[in-house]
Coordinates of C-alpha atoms in Angstrom, one line a residue:
M1 CA 188.6 112.9 367.8
I2 CA 191.1 110.5 365.9
N3 CA 193.5 112.3 363.7
L4 CA 192.9 110.7 360.3
D5 CA 196.2 112.0 358.8
S6 CA 198.2 110.4 361.5
I7 CA 196.1 107.2 361.9
I8 CA 197.2 105.4 358.7
G9 CA 199.7 102.7 359.1
V10 CA 201.1 102.2 355.7
F11 CA 204.3 100.2 355.8
T12 CA 205.7 97.3 358.1
G13 CA 205.3 97.0 361.7
R14 CA 207.6 95.2 363.7
K15 CA 205.9 94.3 367.2
V16 CA 202.5 92.6 368.3
L17 CA 199.8 94.6 370.5
F18 CA 196.8 95.4 368.3
T19 CA 194.0 92.8 367.7
G20 CA 193.6 92.4 363.6
V21 CA 190.1 92.5 362.5
D22 CA 189.8 91.9 358.5
I23 CA 186.3 93.0 357.5
G24 CA 185.5 91.0 354.4
T25 CA 182.4 90.8 352.3
S26 CA 181.3 87.6 353.2
S27 CA 183.0 87.4 357.2
I28 CA 184.9 88.8 359.6
K29 CA 188.4 87.5 360.6
V30 CA 190.0 88.4 363.8
C31 CA 193.4 87.4 364.9
K32 CA 195.5 88.3 368.1
L33 CA 199.2 87.8 368.1
R34 CA 202.2 88.0 371.0
E35 CA 205.5 88.8 370.8
R36 CA 208.1 88.0 373.2
K37 CA 212.0 88.8 372.8
G38 CA 211.4 88.6 368.9
L39 CA 209.4 85.5 368.8
Y40 CA 205.8 85.5 367.7
S41 CA 202.9 83.1 368.6
V42 CA 199.3 83.0 368.3
V43 CA 197.1 84.3 371.1
N44 CA 193.8 83.2 369.3
Y45 CA 191.8 83.7 366.1
G46 CA 188.4 83.1 364.4
K47 CA 186.0 83.8 361.7
M48 CA 182.4 84.8 361.6
D49 CA 180.4 84.4 358.4
Y50 CA 177.7 86.8 357.7
E51 CA 174.0 85.3 357.8
E52 CA 173.3 88.1 354.9
S53 CA 174.8 90.7 353.0
Y54 CA 176.4 93.6 354.9
I55 CA 178.7 94.6 352.1
V56 CA 178.1 94.8 348.4
G57 CA 181.0 94.9 346.2
T58 CA 183.1 97.8 348.3
E59 CA 179.9 99.6 349.7
I60 CA 178.6 98.8 353.3
I61 CA 174.8 98.6 352.8
D62 CA 174.0 97.4 356.5
F63 CA 176.5 99.7 358.6
V64 CA 174.2 98.8 361.9
S65 CA 174.1 94.9 361.4
L66 CA 178.0 95.1 360.4
S67 CA 178.8 96.7 363.3
A68 CA 177.1 94.3 365.3
K69 CA 178.9 91.5 363.9
M70 CA 182.4 93.3 364.3
K71 CA 181.6 93.7 367.9
E72 CA 180.4 90.0 368.2
S73 CA 183.4 88.9 366.3
V74 CA 186.1 90.2 368.0
Q75 CA 184.6 89.7 371.7
A76 CA 184.3 85.8 370.7
V77 CA 188.1 86.0 369.9
V78 CA 189.6 88.5 372.1
P79 CA 187.0 89.4 374.8
D80 CA 188.8 92.2 376.5
A81 CA 189.9 94.0 373.3
K82 CA 189.6 97.5 372.7
N83 CA 192.2 98.4 370.4
I84 CA 192.3 97.1 367.1
A85 CA 193.8 97.4 363.6
V86 CA 191.8 97.1 360.5
H87 CA 192.2 97.7 356.6
V88 CA 191.0 99.4 353.8
P89 CA 190.4 97.2 351.1
L90 CA 192.9 97.3 348.1
S91 CA 189.8 98.1 345.6
L92 CA 189.4 101.5 347.9
C93 CA 193.0 102.7 348.1
F94 CA 195.8 103.4 345.8
Y95 CA 199.3 102.3 346.2
T96 CA 202.2 102.3 344.0
V97 CA 206.0 102.3 344.0
I98 CA 208.2 105.0 341.7
S99 CA 211.8 105.1 341.4
A100 CA 214.3 108.2 341.3
S101 CA 217.5 109.3 341.3
P102 CA 219.1 109.5 344.5
S103 CA 220.1 113.1 343.8
E104 CA 216.3 114.2 343.4
N105 CA 214.5 115.4 346.4
P106 CA 212.1 112.6 347.0
D107 CA 209.4 114.8 348.7
E108 CA 209.3 117.0 345.4
I109 CA 209.4 113.6 343.3
A110 CA 206.5 112.1 345.3
L111 CA 204.4 115.3 345.2
E112 CA 205.0 115.7 341.6
H113 CA 203.4 111.9 341.0
I114 CA 200.6 112.7 343.5
K115 CA 199.7 115.6 341.7
G116 CA 199.6 113.7 338.3
I117 CA 196.7 111.2 339.3
I118 CA 195.0 113.4 341.9
S119 CA 193.1 116.9 340.8
E120 CA 194.2 120.0 343.1
D121 CA 190.6 120.0 344.3
D122 CA 190.6 116.6 345.4
L123 CA 193.8 116.7 347.3
D124 CA 192.0 117.9 350.6
K125 CA 189.7 114.5 350.2
V126 CA 192.4 112.2 350.5
V127 CA 195.3 111.0 352.9
V128 CA 198.2 110.6 351.3
K129 CA 201.6 108.7 352.8
Y130 CA 204.9 108.6 351.0
Q131 CA 208.1 106.9 352.2
V132 CA 211.4 106.4 350.8
L133 CA 212.0 102.6 351.0
P134 CA 215.1 101.3 352.8
V135 CA 215.7 99.0 350.0
S136 CA 215.4 99.3 346.2
I137 CA 215.8 97.3 343.2
S138 CA 218.0 99.1 340.9
E139 CA 221.3 100.2 342.9
D140 CA 221.2 103.4 341.2
H141 CA 217.9 104.5 342.2
I142 CA 215.9 105.2 345.2
D143 CA 212.3 103.5 345.3
I144 CA 209.5 105.7 347.0
A145 CA 206.0 104.1 348.1
I146 CA 203.2 106.0 348.0
A147 CA 199.8 105.4 349.4
A148 CA 196.5 107.2 349.2
I149 CA 192.9 106.7 350.7
K150 CA 189.9 108.9 350.6
R151 CA 189.0 110.7 354.1
D152 CA 185.3 109.5 354.1
I153 CA 186.3 105.7 353.9
L154 CA 188.5 106.1 356.7
E155 CA 185.8 108.0 358.7
E156 CA 183.5 105.4 357.7
Y157 CA 185.7 102.4 359.3
T158 CA 186.4 104.7 362.3
A159 CA 182.3 105.1 362.7
L160 CA 182.1 101.3 362.3
A161 CA 184.3 100.7 364.9
E162 CA 183.4 103.1 367.4
S163 CA 179.7 102.1 367.1
A164 CA 181.1 98.5 368.0
G165 CA 182.5 99.9 371.1
L166 CA 186.1 99.4 369.5
K167 CA 188.7 102.2 368.9
I168 CA 191.0 101.7 365.8
Q169 CA 194.7 102.3 366.4
V170 CA 195.7 101.6 363.2
I171 CA 194.1 101.4 359.3
D172 CA 196.3 100.0 357.0
I173 CA 196.0 99.1 353.6
E174 CA 195.3 95.5 352.4
P175 CA 198.6 94.9 350.3
C176 CA 200.7 96.0 353.2
A177 CA 198.8 93.7 355.6
I178 CA 199.2 90.7 353.1
N179 CA 202.9 91.5 352.7
N180 CA 203.7 91.9 356.5
Q181 CA 202.5 88.6 357.4
F182 CA 204.2 87.1 354.5
Y183 CA 207.7 87.9 355.7
L184 CA 207.0 87.3 359.3
N185 CA 206.5 83.5 357.9
Y186 CA 209.0 83.5 355.2
P187 CA 211.6 85.9 356.4
D188 CA 214.2 84.0 353.9
K189 CA 211.9 85.3 350.9
V190 CA 213.3 88.8 351.5
I191 CA 216.1 88.7 348.9
D192 CA 213.5 87.3 345.9
C193 CA 210.6 89.1 344.1
V194 CA 207.3 87.1 345.1
C195 CA 203.8 87.2 344.0
L196 CA 201.3 87.1 346.6
V197 CA 197.8 86.2 345.6
D198 CA 194.8 86.5 348.0
I199 CA 191.6 84.9 346.7
G200 CA 188.7 86.6 348.9
A201 CA 184.8 86.0 348.5
T202 CA 184.6 88.9 345.5
F203 CA 187.9 89.9 344.9
T204 CA 191.3 88.8 344.1
K205 CA 194.4 90.9 345.5
I206 CA 197.8 90.4 343.5
V207 CA 201.0 91.9 345.3
I208 CA 204.0 91.6 344.0
S209 CA 206.9 92.3 346.8
Y210 CA 210.8 92.7 346.9
G211 CA 212.9 93.3 349.9
G212 CA 210.1 93.3 352.5
Y213 CA 207.8 95.7 350.7
P214 CA 205.2 95.6 348.5
Y215 CA 206.2 96.9 345.3
L216 CA 203.1 96.5 342.5
T217 CA 199.3 96.0 343.4
R218 CA 196.4 94.7 341.4
N219 CA 192.9 93.9 342.4
I220 CA 190.6 92.0 340.1
E221 CA 186.7 91.8 340.7
I222 CA 186.9 87.7 340.4
G223 CA 186.6 85.8 344.0
S224 CA 185.7 82.7 345.3
N225 CA 182.1 83.4 345.2
T226 CA 182.4 83.8 341.4
I227 CA 182.8 80.2 340.9
T228 CA 180.0 79.4 343.1
E229 CA 177.6 81.5 341.1
Q230 CA 178.9 80.0 338.1
L231 CA 178.3 76.8 339.2
Q232 CA 174.9 77.5 340.2
K233 CA 173.7 78.9 337.0
E234 CA 175.7 76.3 334.9
Y235 CA 174.1 73.5 336.5
L236 CA 171.0 75.1 338.0
I237 CA 171.9 73.9 341.6
S238 CA 171.7 75.4 345.2
Y239 CA 174.4 77.5 346.9
G240 CA 175.6 74.3 349.1
E241 CA 175.7 72.3 346.2
A242 CA 177.8 74.6 344.3
E243 CA 180.1 75.1 347.2
R244 CA 180.7 71.7 348.0
L245 CA 181.6 71.0 344.2
K246 CA 184.1 74.2 344.3
F247 CA 186.0 72.6 347.0
G248 CA 186.3 69.1 345.3
N249 CA 183.1 67.1 346.4
D250 CA 180.9 65.1 344.0
I251 CA 177.0 66.0 344.2
E252 CA 174.2 63.7 343.3
S253 CA 173.9 64.8 339.7
I254 CA 177.6 66.3 339.2
S255 CA 180.8 65.2 339.4
Y256 CA 183.7 67.6 340.7
D257 CA 186.0 66.6 337.5
K258 CA 183.0 67.6 335.4
A259 CA 182.7 70.9 337.3
L260 CA 186.2 71.3 337.0
D261 CA 186.6 70.8 333.4
E262 CA 183.4 72.8 332.4
V263 CA 183.4 75.8 334.9
I264 CA 186.2 75.9 337.5
S265 CA 189.3 75.7 335.4
K266 CA 187.9 78.4 333.2
I267 CA 187.5 80.8 335.9
I268 CA 190.9 79.9 337.4
R269 CA 192.3 80.7 334.1
K270 CA 191.0 84.0 334.2
I271 CA 192.8 84.7 337.6
S272 CA 196.0 83.3 336.3
T273 CA 195.9 85.5 333.3
E274 CA 195.8 88.4 335.6
I275 CA 198.7 87.1 337.5
I276 CA 200.8 86.7 334.6
W277 CA 200.0 90.4 333.4
A278 CA 200.9 91.5 337.0
I279 CA 204.4 89.7 336.7
D280 CA 204.8 90.7 333.4
N281 CA 204.3 94.6 334.4
F282 CA 206.5 94.2 337.2
N283 CA 209.2 92.8 334.9
D284 CA 208.8 95.6 332.4
R285 CA 209.0 98.3 335.2
F286 CA 211.6 96.8 337.5
G287 CA 213.3 94.3 335.5
R288 CA 213.1 91.6 337.5
D289 CA 211.3 88.3 337.0
V290 CA 209.0 86.7 339.6
K291 CA 209.3 82.8 340.0
E292 CA 207.3 82.0 343.1
I293 CA 203.4 82.5 343.8
Y294 CA 201.9 82.2 347.4
L295 CA 198.4 82.0 347.7
F296 CA 196.1 83.2 350.4
G297 CA 192.5 83.9 351.3
G298 CA 189.4 81.6 351.9
G299 CA 189.3 81.0 348.0
A300 CA 192.7 79.7 347.9
K301 CA 191.5 76.2 349.6
Q302 CA 189.8 75.4 346.6
K303 CA 190.7 71.8 345.3
S304 CA 193.0 71.6 342.3
L305 CA 193.7 75.3 342.6
V306 CA 197.5 74.9 343.1
S307 CA 198.0 72.7 340.2
L308 CA 196.1 74.5 338.1
L309 CA 197.8 77.8 338.5
K310 CA 201.1 75.9 338.1
A311 CA 200.0 74.5 334.7
F312 CA 198.6 78.1 333.6
T313 CA 201.2 80.5 334.7
N314 CA 204.3 78.2 334.5
K315 CA 205.7 79.2 338.1
K316 CA 206.3 77.6 341.4
V317 CA 202.9 77.9 343.3
E318 CA 202.4 77.0 346.9
L319 CA 199.9 77.7 349.4
G320 CA 200.8 80.4 351.8
E321 CA 200.5 79.9 355.7
P322 CA 199.6 83.0 357.5
F323 CA 200.7 81.2 360.7
Y324 CA 203.4 79.0 359.7
F325 CA 205.5 80.6 362.3
S326 CA 203.4 79.4 365.0
G327 CA 203.0 75.9 363.1
I328 CA 199.5 76.1 362.4
E329 CA 198.2 75.2 358.9
G330 CA 195.1 75.7 357.0
A331 CA 194.5 79.2 357.7
Q332 CA 194.9 80.7 354.7
E333 CA 192.0 83.2 355.0
F334 CA 193.5 84.7 358.1
A335 CA 196.3 86.5 356.0
V336 CA 195.2 90.1 356.3
S337 CA 194.2 89.9 360.0
C338 CA 197.6 88.2 361.0
G339 CA 199.3 91.1 358.7
L340 CA 197.0 93.7 360.7
S341 CA 197.9 92.2 364.1
L342 CA 201.8 92.8 363.7
R343 CA 200.8 96.6 364.4
F344 CA 201.5 98.4 368.0
K345 CA 201.5 101.2 369.8
G346 CA 204.4 103.4 368.6
D347 CA 204.8 102.2 365.1
E348 CA 206.6 105.1 363.7
H349 CA 204.0 104.9 360.8
A350 CA 201.1 104.6 363.1
K351 CA 200.9 107.4 365.7
V352 CA 198.1 107.6 367.3

């Protein structure tokens, strides 16, 4: 029986052992990395789309089929894999960073904050982890990261893996997986405040990081599928036609430029508004500005996305590369699975 209290890997990992499995709403992404003497390389990676909907929003509606797809996906990429790392989506977890005076007891401060957001009756239903970060934005304060996940969610993911013949060694939270792969690829950015945006099928995740750690997170219910569905409604076209339009191709009756002007740019503007809100909120809380935005997720591959976000946010925007360290480009959808594959047995935050 897995001890759920000790299985959550919330913060940074340093070596590679486990296979990262990103269970998304439209596909499963699998990644296996290798670490030797501090150098990282990609062993293999792969993606498998769902034929039908196994997850709607945040709810698994077809447990049996999803478990079978999970097994098939892992075996296709790492045939002998048994030990895996998975994540809980940002929409299903709580994460925050609070600041305190160095003279205060961090345990008491964290507990007081947790009791302010989780009722006494619900505390035993939630796994909570907190850590004093080794960095702080303000020199006269310490920063404490707090993460919380409902136990029944952890149990469901554990059962899903067991049904697939796999053993979960680490259950991470999504913003930390996104964050960890970023600093593997862009270690020089550790001194900057950066905004990481992962555009998935259903949700867009915003993570603002500093010093190697996520400081602020935001989840919005707008994803790549939002654009596809709106294109279908606006022009009465098929799913396939809408997908081709979204990624920059003309179709018989509609040009990409027309779709960009009438539909796509309006949705991208909504995403940019949420990004600016998160950046402004971070600035208000910590007194630091964010000048760079890095895009991840399958939705980041849309044509004109980078130029639109640059115009809407007035920030430096570029596509992030999860496998930049290995010279592989165009793999934006593997950001989470790459971050998960950085987990290893013996990680002090992932005792199993």
